[in-house]
XYZ file of C-alpha atoms in Angstrom:
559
model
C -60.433 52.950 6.359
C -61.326 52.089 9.834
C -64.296 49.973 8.202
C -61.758 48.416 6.221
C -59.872 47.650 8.602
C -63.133 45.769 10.537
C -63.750 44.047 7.531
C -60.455 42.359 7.361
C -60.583 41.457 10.835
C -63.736 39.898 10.696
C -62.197 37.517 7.840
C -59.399 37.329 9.874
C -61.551 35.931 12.350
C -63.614 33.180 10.141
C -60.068 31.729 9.347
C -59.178 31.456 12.349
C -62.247 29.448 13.934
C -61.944 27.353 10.686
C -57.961 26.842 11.893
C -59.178 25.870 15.073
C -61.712 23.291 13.526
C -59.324 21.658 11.980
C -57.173 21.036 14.815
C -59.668 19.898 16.477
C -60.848 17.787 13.753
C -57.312 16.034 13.358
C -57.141 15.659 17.389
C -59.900 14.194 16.895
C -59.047 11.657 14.891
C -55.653 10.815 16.828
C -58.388 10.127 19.906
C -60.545 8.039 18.061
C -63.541 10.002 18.348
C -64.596 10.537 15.161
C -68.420 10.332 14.615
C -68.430 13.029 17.290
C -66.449 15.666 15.992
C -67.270 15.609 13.092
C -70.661 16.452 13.421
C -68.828 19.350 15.699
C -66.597 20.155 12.514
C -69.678 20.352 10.565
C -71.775 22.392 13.338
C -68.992 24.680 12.915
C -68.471 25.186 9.487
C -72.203 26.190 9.312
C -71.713 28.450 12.151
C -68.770 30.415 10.496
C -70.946 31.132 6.617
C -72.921 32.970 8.631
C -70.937 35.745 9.121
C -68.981 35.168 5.953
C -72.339 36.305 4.305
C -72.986 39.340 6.444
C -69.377 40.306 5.656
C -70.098 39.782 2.077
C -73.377 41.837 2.323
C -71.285 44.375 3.840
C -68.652 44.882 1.260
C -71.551 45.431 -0.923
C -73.300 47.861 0.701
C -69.506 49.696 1.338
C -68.441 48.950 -1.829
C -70.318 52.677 -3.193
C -70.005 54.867 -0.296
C -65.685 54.351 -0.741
C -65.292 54.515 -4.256
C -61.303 55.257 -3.847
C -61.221 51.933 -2.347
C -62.762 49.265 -5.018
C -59.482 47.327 -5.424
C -59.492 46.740 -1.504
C -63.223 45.567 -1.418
C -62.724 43.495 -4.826
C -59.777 41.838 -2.199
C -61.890 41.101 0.097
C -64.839 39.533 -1.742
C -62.272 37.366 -3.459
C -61.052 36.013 -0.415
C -64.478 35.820 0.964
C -65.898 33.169 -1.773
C -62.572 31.285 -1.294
C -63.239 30.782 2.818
C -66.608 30.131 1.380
C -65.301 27.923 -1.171
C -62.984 26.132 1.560
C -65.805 25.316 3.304
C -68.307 23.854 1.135
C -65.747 21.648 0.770
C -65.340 20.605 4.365
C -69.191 20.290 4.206
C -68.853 17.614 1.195
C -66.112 16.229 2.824
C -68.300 15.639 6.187
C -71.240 14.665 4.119
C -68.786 11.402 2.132
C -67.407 10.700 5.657
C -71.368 9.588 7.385
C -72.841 8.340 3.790
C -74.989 11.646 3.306
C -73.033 12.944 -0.018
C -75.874 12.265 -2.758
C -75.206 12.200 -6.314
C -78.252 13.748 -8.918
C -77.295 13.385 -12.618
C -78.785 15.411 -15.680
C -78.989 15.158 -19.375
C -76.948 17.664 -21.412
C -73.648 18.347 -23.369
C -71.157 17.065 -21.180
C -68.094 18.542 -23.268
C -69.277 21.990 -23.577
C -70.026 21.973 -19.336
C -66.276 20.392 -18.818
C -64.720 22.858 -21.524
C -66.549 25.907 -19.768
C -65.859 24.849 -16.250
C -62.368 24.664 -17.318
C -62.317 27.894 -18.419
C -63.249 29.137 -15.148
C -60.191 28.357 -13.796
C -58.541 29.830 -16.377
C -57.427 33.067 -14.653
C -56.695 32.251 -11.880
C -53.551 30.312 -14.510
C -52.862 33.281 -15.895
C -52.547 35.219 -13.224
C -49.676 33.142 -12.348
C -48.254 33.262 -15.641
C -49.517 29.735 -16.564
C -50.780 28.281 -19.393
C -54.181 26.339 -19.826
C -54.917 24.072 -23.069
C -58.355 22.615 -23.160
C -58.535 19.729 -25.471
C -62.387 17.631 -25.660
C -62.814 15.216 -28.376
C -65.601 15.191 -29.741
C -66.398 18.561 -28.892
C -69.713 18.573 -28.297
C -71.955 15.421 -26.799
C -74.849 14.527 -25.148
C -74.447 12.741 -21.436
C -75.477 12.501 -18.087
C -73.497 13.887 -14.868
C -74.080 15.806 -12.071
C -72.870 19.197 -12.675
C -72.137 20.327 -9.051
C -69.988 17.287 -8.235
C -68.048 17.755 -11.767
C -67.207 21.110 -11.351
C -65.529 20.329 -8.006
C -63.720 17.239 -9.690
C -62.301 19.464 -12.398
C -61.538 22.472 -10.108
C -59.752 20.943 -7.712
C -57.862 18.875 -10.579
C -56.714 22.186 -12.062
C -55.873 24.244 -9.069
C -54.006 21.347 -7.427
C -52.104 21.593 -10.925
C -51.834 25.375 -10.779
C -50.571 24.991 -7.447
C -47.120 23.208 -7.960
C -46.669 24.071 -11.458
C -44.997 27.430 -10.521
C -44.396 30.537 -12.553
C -44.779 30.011 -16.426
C -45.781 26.019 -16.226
C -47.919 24.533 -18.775
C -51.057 22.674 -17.787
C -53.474 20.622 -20.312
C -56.994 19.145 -19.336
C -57.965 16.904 -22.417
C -61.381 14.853 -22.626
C -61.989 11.827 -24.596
C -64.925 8.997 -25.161
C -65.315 5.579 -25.480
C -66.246 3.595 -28.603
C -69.541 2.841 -27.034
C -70.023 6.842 -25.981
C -70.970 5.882 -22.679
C -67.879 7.128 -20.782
C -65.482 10.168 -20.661
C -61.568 9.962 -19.566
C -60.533 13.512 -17.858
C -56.460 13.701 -18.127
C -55.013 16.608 -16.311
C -51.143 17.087 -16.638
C -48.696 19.658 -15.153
C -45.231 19.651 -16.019
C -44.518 20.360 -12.365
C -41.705 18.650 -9.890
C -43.927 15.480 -9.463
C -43.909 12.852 -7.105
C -41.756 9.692 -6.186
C -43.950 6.125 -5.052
C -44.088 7.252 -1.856
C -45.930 10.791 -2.110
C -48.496 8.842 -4.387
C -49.373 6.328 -1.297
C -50.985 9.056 0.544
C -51.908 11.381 -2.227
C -55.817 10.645 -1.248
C -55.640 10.989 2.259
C -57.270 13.698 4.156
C -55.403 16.392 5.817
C -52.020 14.884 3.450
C -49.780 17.718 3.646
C -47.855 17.060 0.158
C -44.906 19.325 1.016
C -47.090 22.386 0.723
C -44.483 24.593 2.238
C -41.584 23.357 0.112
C -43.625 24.652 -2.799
C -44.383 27.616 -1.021
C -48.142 27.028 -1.553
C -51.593 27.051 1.239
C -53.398 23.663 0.813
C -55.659 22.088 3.488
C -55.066 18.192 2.500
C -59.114 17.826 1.585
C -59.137 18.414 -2.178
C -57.745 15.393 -3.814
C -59.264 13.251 -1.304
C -62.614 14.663 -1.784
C -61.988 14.554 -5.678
C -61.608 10.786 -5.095
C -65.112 10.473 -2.868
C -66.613 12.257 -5.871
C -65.465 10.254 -8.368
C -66.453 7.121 -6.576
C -69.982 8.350 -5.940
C -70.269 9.077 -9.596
C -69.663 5.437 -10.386
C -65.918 6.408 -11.508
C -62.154 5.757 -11.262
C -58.995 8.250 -10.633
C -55.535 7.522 -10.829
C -52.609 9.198 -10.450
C -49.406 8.698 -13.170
C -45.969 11.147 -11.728
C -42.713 10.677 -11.195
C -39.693 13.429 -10.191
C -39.160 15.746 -12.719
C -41.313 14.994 -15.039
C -44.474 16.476 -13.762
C -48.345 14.853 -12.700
C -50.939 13.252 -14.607
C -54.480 12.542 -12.898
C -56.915 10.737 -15.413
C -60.463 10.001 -14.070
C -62.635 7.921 -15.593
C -66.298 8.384 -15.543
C -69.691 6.810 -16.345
C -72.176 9.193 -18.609
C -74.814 6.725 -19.813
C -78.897 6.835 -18.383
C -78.229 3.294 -17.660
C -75.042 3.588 -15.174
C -77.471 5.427 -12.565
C -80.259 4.704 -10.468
C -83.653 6.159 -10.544
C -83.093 8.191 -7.265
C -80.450 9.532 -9.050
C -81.190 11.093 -11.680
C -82.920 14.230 -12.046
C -85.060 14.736 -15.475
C -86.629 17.865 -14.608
C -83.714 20.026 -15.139
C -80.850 20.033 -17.470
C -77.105 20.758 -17.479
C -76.823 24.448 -17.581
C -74.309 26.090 -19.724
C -73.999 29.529 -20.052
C -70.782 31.256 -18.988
C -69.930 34.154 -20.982
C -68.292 32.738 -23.499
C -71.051 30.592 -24.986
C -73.729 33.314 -24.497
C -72.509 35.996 -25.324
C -71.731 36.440 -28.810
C -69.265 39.409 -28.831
C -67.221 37.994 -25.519
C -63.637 38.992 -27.191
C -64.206 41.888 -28.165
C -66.147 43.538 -24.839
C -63.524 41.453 -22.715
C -60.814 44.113 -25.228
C -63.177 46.782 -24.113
C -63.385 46.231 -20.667
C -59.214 45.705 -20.628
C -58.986 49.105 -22.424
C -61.276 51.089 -20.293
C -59.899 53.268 -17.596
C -61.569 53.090 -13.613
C -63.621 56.273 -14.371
C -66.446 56.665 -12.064
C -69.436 57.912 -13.179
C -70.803 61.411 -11.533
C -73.884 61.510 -9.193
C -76.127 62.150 -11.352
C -75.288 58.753 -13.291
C -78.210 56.510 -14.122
C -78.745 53.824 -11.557
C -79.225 50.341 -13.007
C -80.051 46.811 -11.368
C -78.488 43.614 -13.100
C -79.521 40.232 -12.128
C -77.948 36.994 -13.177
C -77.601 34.024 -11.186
C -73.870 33.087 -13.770
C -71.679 34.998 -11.286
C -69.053 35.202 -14.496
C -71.735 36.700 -16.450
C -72.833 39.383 -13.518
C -69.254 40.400 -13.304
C -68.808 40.905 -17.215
C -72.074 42.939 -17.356
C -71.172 45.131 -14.126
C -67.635 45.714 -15.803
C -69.021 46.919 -19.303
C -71.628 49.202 -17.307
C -69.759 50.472 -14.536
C -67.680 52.870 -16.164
C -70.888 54.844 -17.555
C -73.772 53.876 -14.845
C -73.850 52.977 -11.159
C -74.350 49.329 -11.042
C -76.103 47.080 -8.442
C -75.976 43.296 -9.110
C -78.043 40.051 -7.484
C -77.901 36.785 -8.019
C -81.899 35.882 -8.056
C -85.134 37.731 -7.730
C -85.341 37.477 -4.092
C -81.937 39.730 -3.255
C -82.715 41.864 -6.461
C -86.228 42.928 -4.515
C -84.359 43.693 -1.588
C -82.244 45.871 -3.366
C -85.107 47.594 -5.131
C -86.581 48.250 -2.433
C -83.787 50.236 -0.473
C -81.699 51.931 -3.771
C -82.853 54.360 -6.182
C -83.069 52.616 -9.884
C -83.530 53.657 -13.124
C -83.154 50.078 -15.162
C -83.514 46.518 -14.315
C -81.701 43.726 -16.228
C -82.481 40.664 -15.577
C -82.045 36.856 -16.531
C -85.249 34.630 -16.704
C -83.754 31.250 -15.540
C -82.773 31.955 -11.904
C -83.157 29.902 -8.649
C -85.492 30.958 -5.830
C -87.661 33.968 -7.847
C -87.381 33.813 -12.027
C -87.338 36.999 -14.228
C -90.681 36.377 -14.654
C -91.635 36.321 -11.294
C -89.468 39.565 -10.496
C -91.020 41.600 -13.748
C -94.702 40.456 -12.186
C -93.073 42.383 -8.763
C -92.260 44.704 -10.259
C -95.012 45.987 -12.533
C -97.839 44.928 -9.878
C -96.321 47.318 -7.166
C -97.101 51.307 -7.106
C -94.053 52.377 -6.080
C -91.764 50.467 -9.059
C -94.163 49.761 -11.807
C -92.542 52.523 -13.832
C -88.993 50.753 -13.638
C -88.555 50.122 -17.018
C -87.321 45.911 -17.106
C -84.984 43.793 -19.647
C -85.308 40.699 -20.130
C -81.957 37.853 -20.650
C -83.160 34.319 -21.764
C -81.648 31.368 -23.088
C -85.605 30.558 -24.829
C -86.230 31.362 -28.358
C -89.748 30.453 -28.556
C -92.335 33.205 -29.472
C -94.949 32.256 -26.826
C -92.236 32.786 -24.371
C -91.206 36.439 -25.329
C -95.092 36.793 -25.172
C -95.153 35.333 -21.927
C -92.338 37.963 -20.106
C -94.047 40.842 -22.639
C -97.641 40.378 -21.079
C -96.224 40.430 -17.795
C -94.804 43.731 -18.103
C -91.237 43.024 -19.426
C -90.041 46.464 -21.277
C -87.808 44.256 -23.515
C -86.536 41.196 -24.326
C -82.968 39.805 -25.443
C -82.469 36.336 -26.567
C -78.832 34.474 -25.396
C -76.587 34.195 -27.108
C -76.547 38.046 -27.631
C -74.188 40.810 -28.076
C -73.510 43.092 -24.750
C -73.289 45.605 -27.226
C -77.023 45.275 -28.272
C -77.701 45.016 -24.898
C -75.659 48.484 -24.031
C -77.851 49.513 -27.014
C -80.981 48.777 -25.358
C -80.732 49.992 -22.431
C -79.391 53.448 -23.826
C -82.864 53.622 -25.648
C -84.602 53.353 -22.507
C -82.453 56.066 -21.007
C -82.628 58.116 -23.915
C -86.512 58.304 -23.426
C -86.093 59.470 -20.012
C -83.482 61.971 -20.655
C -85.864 63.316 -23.564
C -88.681 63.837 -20.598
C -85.839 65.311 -18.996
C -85.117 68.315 -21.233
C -88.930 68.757 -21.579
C -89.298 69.345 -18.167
C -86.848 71.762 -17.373
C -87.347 73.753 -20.854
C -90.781 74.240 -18.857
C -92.133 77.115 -16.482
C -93.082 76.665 -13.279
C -97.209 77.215 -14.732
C -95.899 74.776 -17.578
C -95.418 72.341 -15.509
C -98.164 72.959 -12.973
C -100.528 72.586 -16.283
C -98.641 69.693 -17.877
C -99.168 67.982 -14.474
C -102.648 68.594 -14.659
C -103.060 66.706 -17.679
C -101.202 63.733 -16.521
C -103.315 60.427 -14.391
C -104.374 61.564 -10.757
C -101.662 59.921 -8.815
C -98.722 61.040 -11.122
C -100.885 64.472 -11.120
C -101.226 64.654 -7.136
C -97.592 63.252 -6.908
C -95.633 66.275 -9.241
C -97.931 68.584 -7.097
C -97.289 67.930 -4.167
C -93.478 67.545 -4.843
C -93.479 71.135 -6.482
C -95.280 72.042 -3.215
C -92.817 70.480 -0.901
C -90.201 72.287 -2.720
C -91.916 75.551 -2.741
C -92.328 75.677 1.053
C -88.693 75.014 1.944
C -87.170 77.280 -0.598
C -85.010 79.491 1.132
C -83.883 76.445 3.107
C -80.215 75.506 1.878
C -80.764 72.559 4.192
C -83.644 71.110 2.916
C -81.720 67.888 0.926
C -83.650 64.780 -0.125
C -83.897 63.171 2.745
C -86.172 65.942 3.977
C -87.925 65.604 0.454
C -88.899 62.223 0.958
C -89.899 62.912 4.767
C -92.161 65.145 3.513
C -93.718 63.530 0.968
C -94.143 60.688 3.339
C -91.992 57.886 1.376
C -88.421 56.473 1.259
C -85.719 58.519 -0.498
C -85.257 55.467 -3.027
C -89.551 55.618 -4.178
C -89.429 59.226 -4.211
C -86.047 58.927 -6.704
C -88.015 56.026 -8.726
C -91.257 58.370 -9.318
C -89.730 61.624 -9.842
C -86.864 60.087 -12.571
C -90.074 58.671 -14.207
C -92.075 61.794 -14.382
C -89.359 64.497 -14.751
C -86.243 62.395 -15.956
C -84.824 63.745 -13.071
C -83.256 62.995 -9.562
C -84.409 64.085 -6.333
C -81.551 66.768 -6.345
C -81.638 67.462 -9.292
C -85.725 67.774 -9.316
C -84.921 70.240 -6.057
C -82.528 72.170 -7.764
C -84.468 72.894 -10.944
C -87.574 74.012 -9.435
C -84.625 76.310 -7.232
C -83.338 77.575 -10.884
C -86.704 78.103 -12.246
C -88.167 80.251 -9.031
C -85.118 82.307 -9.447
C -85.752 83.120 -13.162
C -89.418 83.928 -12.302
C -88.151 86.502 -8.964
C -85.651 88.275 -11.214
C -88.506 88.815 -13.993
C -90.776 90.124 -11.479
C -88.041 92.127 -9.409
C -85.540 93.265 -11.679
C -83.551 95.228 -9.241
C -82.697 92.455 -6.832
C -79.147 91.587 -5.983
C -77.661 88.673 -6.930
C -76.672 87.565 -2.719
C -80.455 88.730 -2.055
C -81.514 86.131 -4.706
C -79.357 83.293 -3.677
C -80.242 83.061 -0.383
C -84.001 83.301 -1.531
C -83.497 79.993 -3.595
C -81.917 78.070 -0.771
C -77.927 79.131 -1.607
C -75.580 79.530 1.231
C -73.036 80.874 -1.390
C -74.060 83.921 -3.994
C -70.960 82.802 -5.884
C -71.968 78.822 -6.543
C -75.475 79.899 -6.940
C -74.138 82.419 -9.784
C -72.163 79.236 -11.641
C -74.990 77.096 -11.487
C -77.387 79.629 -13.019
C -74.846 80.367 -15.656
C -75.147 76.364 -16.162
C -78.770 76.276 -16.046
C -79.555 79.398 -18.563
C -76.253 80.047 -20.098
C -75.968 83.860 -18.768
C -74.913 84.862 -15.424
C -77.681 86.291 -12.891
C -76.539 89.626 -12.907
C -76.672 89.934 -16.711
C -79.964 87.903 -16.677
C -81.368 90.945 -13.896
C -79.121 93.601 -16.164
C -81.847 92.410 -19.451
C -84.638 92.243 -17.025
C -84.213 95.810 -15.690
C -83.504 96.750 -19.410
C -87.091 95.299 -20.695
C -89.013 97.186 -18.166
């Protein structure tokens, strides 16, 4: 609680200095000294993402250790993205203000990227009790925009609409083209109070307060008038049609043909991306019934550990709420944090898209497989490609598997249950074995996964009457980080490091009782590393189905 409790404070914090930036901003511009502060405002705005992230990177790392507390962490990070959201706007703002906002347009079906953007926003209207209708004509159609600047055109459109539509209020986005199909019209209307003439004259002006409190609503005054900076970059027009009563219209008009931009402008190495959930995944409804049927189960300890990465952060969230309920889950957003993360937590599985910023799935399967401690993490591979030499491509670099978008999470949940099934199958091999099983099954395997078990078993073996020894100690000993030991020993044995340490435990006591039949159960226990005869007794019962005195009872019997 108490780290909880930091944790809010430090957010606490971040709004605060970005409170005090504003004030000084707007004195600022009372004194006339403009240029200066707001390269100030902007030095300061960098200044306060920094911690935002560390907080961010915090709640993650918290997130497992305080399981009873996921809604209060799933509060935070919320809140987190919006501060962060809040002030990549002031950055865009800053960067229209001194001439530095550039615009970078790229080819690609501009309906389905407005219609999906929309849909974004979507619950954030429902949670209100609002309705969204999303209305493009034609539906599909080829175009050129700059996604980035879009998105924040249509966002804060829709949550400006959100925002004074109240409880239950109906809200329509609807996109049309010209006869020439060289331009789009965006129309977003609320049936919300509206405005009279006078609201509308400063509707575009910074730091406009538009009778926030009267609506009982938090607005900054940047939105609209960065929505209008955007538009104008883009080559584009907005206006405004409201009067009392009977709600807000804001139609922007934009430019979508090659021709309309500049070369410096446009970008024709990269196209518009589309792939939120809904258009690539093929069985969205139904998993999104799923999800809203499952309970908040956590899985046990023993869980298997999986890794997804997906730069769509819709998508990452969908996957992680499917999974959660059965596996432990860790998520990144490109190959660079997911190497970071397999580097420090024990895995099992990774999942990850190809197309990713910074370090591809590619890239990340070519980490993976080329290192000694992870090439035995088995690796899935997302991708939006459907050519053959591509699946050949991720398959020669080590890829386990490969799933084609648009796909069905259930094949997906399918998939990666094969995997796990194989290593639960090496599982019940290895602890159906003997200790001189496994010492000879060992034996046959390659020299470092030979030397490796060996050791372990050996490790094991010395500190077996030591209830302490957990696997921290393990790994000590073995000379590796907990994580690599947990990454070789699930791939050899199926098993975890606790697990690994308590069968070899199990199996030494099976092997005492046959050779000392008379022993007492207590005598036993504490020979195996058990500070209590009684739990030792339940988890032999587990192991073997008998209890240890009957198992000593037959022994005695046989001799």
């Amino acid at each position: 609680m108490t780290t909880i409790l930091l944790l809010i404070f430090g957010i606490a914090v971040c709004a605060a200095l970005f409170l005090g930036a504003r004030w000084l901003y707007i004195r600022s511009v009372r004194m006339k000294n403009r240029l200066q502060m707001s390269y100030l405002f902007t030095n300061i705005t960098h200044e306060i993402l920094t911690p935002l992230t560390i907080l961010s990177s915090s709640i993650e790392l918290l997130k497992p250790k305080h399981t009873d507390c996921t809604a209060e962490y799933d509060m935070m990070e919320l809140n987190v993205q919006r501060i962060v959201r809040l002030l990549q706007q002031i950055l865009e703002t800053s960067k229209s203000q001194s001439g530095e906002l550039k615009l970078k347009v790229s080819n690609g079906d501009v309906m389905e990227y407005i219609h999906n953007t929309a849909l974004c926003v979507k619950p954030l209207m429902m949670k209100k009790g609002q309705q969204l209708t999303i209305e493009c004509n034609p539906k599909s159609m080829i175009g050129w925009i700059d996604p980035d600047k879009l998105d924040k055109i249509i966002f804060n459109l829709l949550s400006n609409a959100a925002k004074y539509s109240g409880e239950k209020g109906e809200i329509s986005l609807s996109v049309k083209t010209n006869s020439y199909f060289d331009r789009i019209s965006i129309t977003v209307q609320d049936n919300g109070p509206g405005m009279d003439r006078q609201q509308q004259k400063h509707l575009f002006e910074r730091f406009y307060d538009g009778n926030y409190r009267k609506f009982n609503v938090i607005g900054n005054g940047l939105g609209l008038a960065l929505t209008r900076d955007l538009v104008q970059l883009h080559g584009g027009k907005i206006q405004c049609v409201s009067s009392p009563g009977k709600g807000t219209a804001f139609t922007v008009d934009l430019p979508i043909g090659k021709e309309a931009f500049s070369d410096d402008q446009i970008d024709d190495q990269h196209t518009i991306k589309v792939n939120v959930p809904t258009s690539i995944i093929s069985d969205y409804a139904k998993v999104n019934e799923e999800i809203r049927a499952s309970g908040n189960d956590t899985p046990d300890e023993e869980a298997y550990k999986l890794l997804v990465v997906e730069d769509n952060v819709q998508l990452l969230l969908l996957m992680k709420q499917l999974l959660q309920n059965q596996y432990h889950v860790y998520t990144a957003r490109d190959g660079v944090e997911a190497t970071e993360i397999i580097k420090t937590k024990p895995l099992d599985l990774i999942i990850s898209d190809v197309m990713m910023p910074r370090m591809d799935g590619n890239e990340l399967t070519h980490f993976v497989k080329h290192s000694p401690d992870y090439a035995h993490l088995p690796v899935i591979l997302l991708t939006a490609k459907a050519q053959e030499e591509e699946r050949e491509e991720s398959l020669l670099i080590g890829a386990d598997d490969y799933i084609t978008k648009p796909f069905k999470l259930s094949d997906l949940r399918l998939r990666i249950n094969n995997i796990i099934e194989n290593r639960q199958r090496i599982q019940r091999d290895f602890k159906q074995q003997t200790l001189e099983e496994t010492h000879h099954k060992a034996a046959a395997m390659t020299e470092p996964d030979n030397e490796l078990l060996q050791q372990a078993l050996q490790c094991v073996h010395t500190h077996l009457d030591d209830a302490d020894y957990d696997r921290d100690a393990f790994a000590a000993d073995m000379n590796m980080s907990a994580s690599t030991l947990y990454n070789k020993l699930r791939s050899l044995t199926g098993m975890s490091v606790s697990s690994f340490i308590r069968d070899i435990r199990m199996k030494e006591a099976r092997r005492i009782i046959t050779e000392n039949p008379g022993i007492r159960v207590s005598d036993l226990a504490y020979r195996v590393g058990f500070k209590d005869p009684k739990y030792f007794a339940t988890i032999f019962k587990k192991e073997f189905g008998i209890q240890p005195k009957e198992f000593i009872t037959d022994a005695a019997n046989k001799q």
